[in-house]
Coordinates of C-alpha atoms in Angstrom, one line a residue:
M1 CA 87.8 78.9 90.8
P2 CA 88.0 79.2 94.6
S3 CA 89.1 83.3 95.5
T4 CA 92.2 83.4 97.5
L5 CA 91.4 85.8 99.7
T6 CA 89.1 82.9 100.8
L7 CA 90.3 81.9 104.1
A8 CA 88.6 79.3 107.0
P9 CA 87.8 80.9 110.1
A10 CA 90.8 80.3 113.3
P11 CA 89.5 77.5 115.6
P12 CA 88.6 78.4 118.8
S13 CA 91.5 78.2 121.3
E14 CA 91.7 78.0 125.5
A15 CA 95.9 77.6 125.2
A16 CA 95.6 81.3 123.2
E17 CA 93.1 82.6 126.0
R18 CA 95.1 81.3 128.7
V19 CA 98.1 82.6 127.7
R20 CA 96.2 85.9 127.2
L21 CA 95.3 85.8 130.7
E22 CA 99.3 85.4 131.6
V23 CA 100.5 88.7 129.5
R24 CA 97.6 90.7 131.1
E25 CA 99.2 89.9 134.4
F26 CA 102.1 90.5 133.5
L27 CA 101.3 93.9 131.8
A28 CA 99.8 95.1 134.5
A29 CA 102.4 94.3 137.1
E30 CA 104.7 95.8 134.8
L31 CA 103.2 99.1 134.3
A32 CA 102.6 99.5 138.2
A33 CA 106.7 99.0 138.9
G34 CA 106.9 101.6 136.2
S35 CA 108.9 99.7 134.0
F36 CA 107.9 101.0 131.1
E37 CA 104.3 103.6 130.0
T38 CA 102.2 103.2 127.0
H39 CA 103.7 104.8 124.2
V40 CA 101.6 104.9 120.4
D41 CA 103.7 102.7 117.6
T42 CA 106.5 100.9 120.5
W43 CA 106.7 97.7 118.1
L44 CA 109.0 100.1 115.6
S45 CA 110.0 102.2 118.5
G46 CA 110.1 101.4 121.6
V47 CA 113.2 99.7 121.9
D48 CA 114.3 98.2 125.5
P49 CA 116.6 95.3 125.5
A50 CA 115.4 94.3 128.9
F51 CA 112.1 93.6 128.5
S52 CA 112.7 91.6 125.4
R53 CA 114.6 89.0 127.5
K54 CA 111.8 89.6 130.6
L55 CA 109.5 88.1 127.3
G56 CA 112.1 85.1 126.0
E57 CA 112.5 84.2 130.2
R58 CA 108.8 83.5 129.9
G59 CA 108.5 81.4 126.5
W60 CA 106.9 84.3 124.8
L61 CA 109.3 84.5 121.8
G62 CA 110.2 81.9 119.8
M63 CA 106.9 80.4 120.0
T64 CA 105.8 78.7 117.4
W65 CA 109.7 77.0 116.4
P66 CA 110.9 73.7 117.5
K67 CA 112.7 73.1 120.9
Q68 CA 115.1 72.3 119.1
Y69 CA 116.2 75.8 118.3
G70 CA 115.0 77.6 121.6
G71 CA 111.1 77.2 120.5
H72 CA 108.4 76.5 122.9
E73 CA 106.5 74.3 120.2
R74 CA 103.1 76.8 121.2
T75 CA 100.0 77.6 118.1
A76 CA 100.3 80.7 116.0
M77 CA 96.8 81.3 117.7
E78 CA 99.0 81.7 120.8
R79 CA 101.8 83.9 119.7
Y80 CA 98.7 86.1 117.8
A81 CA 97.2 86.2 121.5
V82 CA 100.7 86.9 122.9
T83 CA 101.9 89.9 120.5
E84 CA 98.1 91.5 120.4
E85 CA 98.1 92.2 123.9
L86 CA 101.8 93.8 124.3
L87 CA 100.7 95.4 121.3
A88 CA 97.3 96.9 122.7
A89 CA 99.5 98.0 126.1
G90 CA 101.9 99.5 123.9
A91 CA 104.5 97.9 125.5
P92 CA 108.4 98.3 124.3
V93 CA 108.5 95.1 122.0
A94 CA 110.3 97.0 119.0
A95 CA 114.2 95.2 120.3
H96 CA 113.2 92.2 119.1
W97 CA 109.8 91.7 116.9
I98 CA 111.4 91.2 113.9
A99 CA 113.6 88.5 114.8
D100 CA 110.9 87.1 116.2
R101 CA 108.5 87.6 113.6
Q102 CA 110.1 87.6 110.8
S103 CA 113.6 86.0 110.2
G104 CA 113.3 83.8 113.0
P105 CA 110.8 81.9 110.5
N106 CA 113.0 82.9 107.1
L107 CA 115.6 80.8 109.1
L108 CA 113.6 77.5 110.6
R109 CA 112.5 77.7 106.6
Y110 CA 115.7 78.4 104.6
G111 CA 118.7 78.4 107.3
T112 CA 121.0 75.8 107.4
E113 CA 121.4 73.7 110.0
A114 CA 125.3 76.0 111.4
Q115 CA 122.9 78.8 111.0
R116 CA 119.3 78.0 112.7
R117 CA 121.8 76.4 116.3
E118 CA 123.8 79.5 116.4
I119 CA 121.0 82.4 116.0
L120 CA 117.6 80.6 116.9
P121 CA 118.5 80.2 120.2
R122 CA 119.5 83.5 121.0
I123 CA 116.5 85.2 119.6
A124 CA 113.5 83.7 121.5
A125 CA 116.0 84.9 124.5
G126 CA 115.5 88.0 123.2
E127 CA 119.4 88.6 123.3
C128 CA 119.1 89.0 119.2
Y129 CA 117.9 91.2 116.9
F130 CA 116.9 91.6 113.3
V131 CA 117.1 94.5 110.6
I132 CA 115.1 94.1 107.2
G133 CA 117.7 94.9 104.9
M134 CA 115.4 95.0 101.2
S135 CA 114.4 99.0 100.4
E136 CA 117.2 101.1 98.4
P137 CA 117.3 104.8 98.1
D138 CA 116.3 104.3 94.5
S139 CA 114.3 101.3 95.1
G140 CA 111.1 101.2 96.8
S141 CA 108.4 98.9 97.6
D142 CA 109.9 98.1 93.7
L143 CA 112.8 95.1 95.5
A144 CA 113.4 93.7 91.8
S145 CA 114.9 97.4 90.8
I146 CA 117.4 97.0 93.6
R147 CA 120.9 97.5 93.3
T148 CA 123.4 96.1 95.8
R149 CA 125.4 93.3 95.1
A150 CA 127.2 90.1 96.5
V151 CA 130.5 89.0 94.2
R152 CA 132.4 85.7 95.6
N153 CA 136.1 86.7 95.8
G154 CA 139.0 83.9 95.9
D155 CA 138.4 82.3 99.1
G156 CA 134.5 81.8 98.0
D157 CA 133.1 84.8 101.0
W158 CA 130.9 87.5 99.6
V159 CA 131.2 90.9 99.1
V160 CA 128.5 93.0 99.6
D161 CA 128.2 97.0 97.6
G162 CA 125.3 99.3 97.9
A163 CA 122.5 100.2 100.2
K164 CA 119.5 99.8 101.8
V165 CA 117.3 102.0 103.7
W166 CA 114.0 102.0 106.6
T167 CA 116.3 99.4 108.3
S168 CA 114.5 100.3 111.3
N169 CA 116.3 100.2 114.8
A170 CA 119.4 98.8 112.3
H171 CA 121.6 100.8 115.7
H172 CA 120.2 98.4 117.8
S173 CA 120.9 95.0 115.5
H174 CA 123.0 92.2 115.7
Y175 CA 122.1 90.5 112.6
A176 CA 120.8 91.7 108.7
I177 CA 119.2 89.6 106.2
V178 CA 120.3 91.7 103.3
L179 CA 118.8 91.5 99.5
V180 CA 120.5 90.9 97.1
R181 CA 122.2 90.8 93.1
T182 CA 124.3 87.6 93.4
A183 CA 123.6 87.4 89.6
P184 CA 123.2 90.8 86.6
A185 CA 119.8 92.5 86.3
D186 CA 118.2 90.8 83.2
P187 CA 115.1 93.3 81.5
T188 CA 113.3 90.4 80.6
A189 CA 113.6 87.9 84.2
R190 CA 113.0 90.6 86.4
H191 CA 113.2 88.4 89.7
A192 CA 115.8 86.4 89.3
G193 CA 119.5 86.7 89.6
M194 CA 118.1 87.8 93.5
S195 CA 119.9 86.0 96.8
Q196 CA 119.7 86.1 100.6
L197 CA 122.6 87.4 103.4
L198 CA 122.3 86.8 106.9
V199 CA 125.2 89.9 107.7
D200 CA 126.7 90.8 110.9
L201 CA 125.6 94.2 111.4
S202 CA 129.5 94.3 113.2
L203 CA 131.4 93.7 110.2
P204 CA 134.3 96.5 109.0
G205 CA 133.1 98.5 106.2
I206 CA 129.1 99.1 107.1
T207 CA 127.8 102.5 108.2
I208 CA 124.0 103.2 109.7
N209 CA 123.1 106.4 108.7
P210 CA 119.6 107.5 111.0
I211 CA 116.9 109.1 109.6
R212 CA 114.5 110.8 111.9
I213 CA 111.5 111.3 112.1
L214 CA 109.0 113.9 112.7
D215 CA 108.4 114.0 116.2
G216 CA 113.3 113.3 115.7
G217 CA 112.7 110.0 117.1
H218 CA 115.3 107.7 115.8
H219 CA 114.4 104.0 114.6
F220 CA 114.6 104.5 111.0
N221 CA 118.2 103.8 109.1
E222 CA 120.7 103.8 106.4
V223 CA 123.0 101.1 106.1
V224 CA 125.6 101.5 103.8
F225 CA 127.5 98.2 102.7
D226 CA 131.5 99.3 101.5
S227 CA 132.8 96.4 100.4
V228 CA 132.0 93.7 103.5
V229 CA 133.2 90.6 103.3
V230 CA 130.0 87.7 104.4
P231 CA 131.6 84.8 104.9
G232 CA 130.3 82.6 102.3
D233 CA 128.5 80.3 104.1
M234 CA 126.5 83.2 105.4
L235 CA 124.5 82.6 102.1
L236 CA 120.4 81.8 103.4
G237 CA 119.1 79.2 101.1
E238 CA 119.2 79.1 97.4
E239 CA 121.7 81.1 95.3
G240 CA 119.0 83.1 93.3
A241 CA 116.0 82.5 95.2
G242 CA 115.9 85.5 96.5
W243 CA 113.1 86.6 94.8
H244 CA 110.8 83.4 96.6
Q245 CA 112.3 83.2 99.4
V246 CA 110.9 87.8 100.4
T247 CA 108.0 86.9 99.6
A248 CA 107.5 84.6 101.9
E249 CA 108.8 85.9 104.3
L250 CA 106.9 89.4 103.5
A251 CA 103.4 87.2 104.6
F252 CA 104.8 86.8 107.8
E253 CA 105.8 90.9 108.1
R254 CA 102.7 91.8 106.4
S255 CA 99.8 90.2 108.2
G256 CA 100.5 90.1 111.7
P257 CA 98.1 92.8 114.3
E258 CA 101.0 95.2 114.3
R259 CA 99.0 96.8 110.9
I260 CA 95.7 97.3 112.6
L261 CA 97.3 98.0 116.1
S262 CA 99.8 100.8 116.2
T263 CA 97.3 104.0 117.1
F264 CA 95.7 101.8 119.6
P265 CA 96.5 102.7 122.6
L266 CA 95.2 106.3 121.6
L267 CA 91.9 104.4 120.7
A268 CA 91.6 103.6 124.1
A269 CA 92.9 107.0 126.1
F270 CA 90.1 107.8 123.6
A271 CA 87.3 105.7 124.5
R272 CA 88.0 105.9 128.1
R273 CA 87.1 109.9 127.4
A274 CA 84.5 109.9 125.2
S275 CA 80.6 111.0 125.8
S276 CA 79.8 113.5 123.1
E277 CA 77.5 112.1 120.3
A278 CA 80.5 112.7 118.0
E279 CA 83.3 110.9 120.4
L280 CA 80.5 108.3 120.6
A281 CA 79.7 107.6 116.6
T282 CA 83.8 108.1 116.0
L283 CA 84.2 106.0 118.5
G284 CA 81.0 102.8 117.0
R285 CA 83.1 103.3 113.5
L286 CA 86.7 103.0 114.9
S287 CA 85.6 100.0 116.7
A288 CA 83.8 98.1 114.0
R289 CA 86.9 98.5 111.5
L290 CA 88.9 96.8 113.9
L291 CA 86.7 94.2 115.2
A292 CA 86.8 93.6 111.2
L293 CA 90.3 93.6 111.1
R294 CA 90.5 91.7 113.6
Q295 CA 89.1 88.8 112.3
L296 CA 91.0 89.1 108.8
S297 CA 93.6 89.1 110.7
I298 CA 93.0 86.4 112.9
R299 CA 92.2 83.8 110.3
I300 CA 95.8 84.4 108.5
A301 CA 97.2 83.5 112.0
A302 CA 94.9 80.7 111.9
A303 CA 96.4 79.8 107.8
L304 CA 100.4 80.4 108.9
D305 CA 99.1 77.7 111.3
R306 CA 98.0 75.2 108.9
G307 CA 101.2 75.8 106.9
E308 CA 99.7 78.1 104.4
L309 CA 101.6 81.0 103.0
P310 CA 98.7 83.3 103.0
D311 CA 100.7 86.3 101.0
I312 CA 97.3 88.0 98.9
P313 CA 95.2 88.2 101.8
A314 CA 98.5 89.3 103.5
A315 CA 98.8 92.2 101.7
L316 CA 95.1 93.1 101.9
V317 CA 95.6 93.3 105.4
K318 CA 98.4 94.9 106.0
D319 CA 97.0 97.8 103.1
V320 CA 93.3 98.6 104.5
G321 CA 94.3 98.1 108.1
T322 CA 97.1 100.6 108.2
T323 CA 94.8 102.2 105.9
F324 CA 93.5 102.6 109.0
E325 CA 96.1 103.0 111.6
A326 CA 96.0 106.8 110.2
D327 CA 92.1 107.3 110.4
V328 CA 92.6 106.8 114.0
A329 CA 94.7 109.1 114.9
E330 CA 92.0 111.7 111.7
E331 CA 89.1 111.0 113.1
I332 CA 89.7 112.1 116.4
R333 CA 91.4 114.7 116.6
R334 CA 88.2 116.3 114.2
V335 CA 86.7 115.9 117.7
V336 CA 88.3 115.9 120.1
D337 CA 89.0 119.1 122.4
V338 CA 92.5 118.3 122.6
P339 CA 96.0 119.8 121.8
A340 CA 97.9 117.5 120.6
S341 CA 101.3 117.3 122.2
L342 CA 104.8 115.1 123.0
D343 CA 105.0 117.6 126.2
S344 CA 100.8 117.1 126.8
P345 CA 100.4 116.8 130.9
D346 CA 97.5 114.4 129.4
P347 CA 97.9 111.2 128.0
L348 CA 94.8 111.8 125.1
G349 CA 96.6 114.7 123.7
R350 CA 100.7 113.2 123.9
A351 CA 99.4 109.6 122.3
L352 CA 97.5 111.8 119.6
A353 CA 100.1 113.8 119.3
E354 CA 102.7 110.6 118.7
A355 CA 99.8 108.9 116.1
Q356 CA 100.1 111.7 114.0
L357 CA 103.6 112.1 114.3
H358 CA 104.4 108.9 112.7
Q359 CA 101.7 108.3 110.5
P360 CA 103.3 109.1 107.3
G361 CA 104.3 105.8 108.4
Y362 CA 101.7 103.8 109.2
T363 CA 101.3 103.5 104.9
L364 CA 104.7 103.2 103.8
R365 CA 106.4 100.3 106.1
G366 CA 106.4 97.1 104.7
G367 CA 105.0 98.0 101.1
T368 CA 103.4 101.2 99.5
N369 CA 100.0 100.5 99.6
E370 CA 100.2 101.1 95.7
I371 CA 102.1 98.5 95.9
L372 CA 99.9 96.8 98.2
R373 CA 96.8 97.0 95.8
G374 CA 98.6 95.8 93.2
I375 CA 99.7 92.2 94.5
V376 CA 96.1 92.0 95.4
A377 CA 94.8 92.6 91.6
R378 CA 97.4 90.0 90.7
G379 CA 96.3 87.8 93.1
L380 CA 93.0 87.8 91.2
G381 CA 94.0 87.7 88.3
L382 CA 92.6 91.5 87.9
R383 CA 96.5 92.5 86.0

C-alpha cells in the first residue's frame, strides 16, 4: 500500500517565478519608502490593513479563487511564491492572513452562493478579516471535547453560548468560523454533532478578551459568546458535518510556508553576520533543514493545486516546521555574542528577542506537536 506521506514533486512554474520577482520589487519599494519594518512572526503579529489592501489591489489575495468571487484563477504555486516572499521579508500580513489562507477556501468548498458572493470579494480586496474559532479554554488540541453550543430558536436562528481561545487578531477581524456543538456530545461518537457557523464578530453578546504574550504583544484572544443570536442562514456547510469540515480546513492551516518561515528574518539577519566557525556551522545546519522543509511544503502546495487533501503530510510539516522555527532562535542564541533585546539598536539583537518571546507559540498554534504526531501515526496505521 503506498504511503499517505508520499507526495509528487512540485513541477517547475515560470509563472510562479515571475510573480516572485514582482513581489520582491514591491517589497523593496515598500521598505525603501518606510511603509513597514521587518519583524519576526508577522503573519500573526503584523496587522496593517492598509498593507493588506495594497496586496489586494495587486491581485495577491484570493489568488487561486474563481474570478466570479473576486479571485484571480492563478495556481497554488504562484500563491506559494507570493506568501513565501512576504514571510521572508517579515511584512505585516496578519490582518488578511487567516481569511486568505483557510477561511476563503473553506467558504469556496462549503459556503452557500450568498455567503461566497458577500464575503469572498472583500477578502480578495484585503478588506475582510477572519479568525479561527476552534480551540476552547478546556479543549485545546482535543477539538472533539468542545463545549460551545448552538441551538435553534423559534425564529430558526442559532443561539451560541461558550468561549473560544487563541483566536488570533479577533479584535481586528470581522468574522469567525466557529466550531460548535449542535447536538449533545455522544461518548461513543466523539466527532458527531458538531457544525460550523459564520459569526459576525460585531454581534451583541460577543466579548473579546486579550491574551498577551511574553513581550506584552496582543494578538491572541479569548472570545466569549453569551446568548449570541446568529442568523440561521450563516451555517457553513452541513449541520453535523463540522468535524469533517474542520479536518479539511486544517490542511490549509498547517501546510503553508508560515510554518517554517516565522523566524526567517532572524535567520537572514544572522546569515549576513556569520563569520566564525561555530556561526557558519550553525548557519549550514539551519539552512539545510530549511531547504528540506521547503521542499515538503512546496509539494503540499502542489498537491492542493491538484485538488488533493494532504492532511497527513500537512500535520507532519507543521510538526517538524515549527520545531525548526524554535530551533532557529535557540541555535543562533548559542553562538552569537549579541544581547537579545526588543530595544537593541542591533537588528540581530531585536530579531533574536522577538523570536525568543514568540517561541512558546510556534508549536502550540495549529495543534500541538504531540497531537500532530498522533495524527501522523494514525494516518500511517501505527495506532
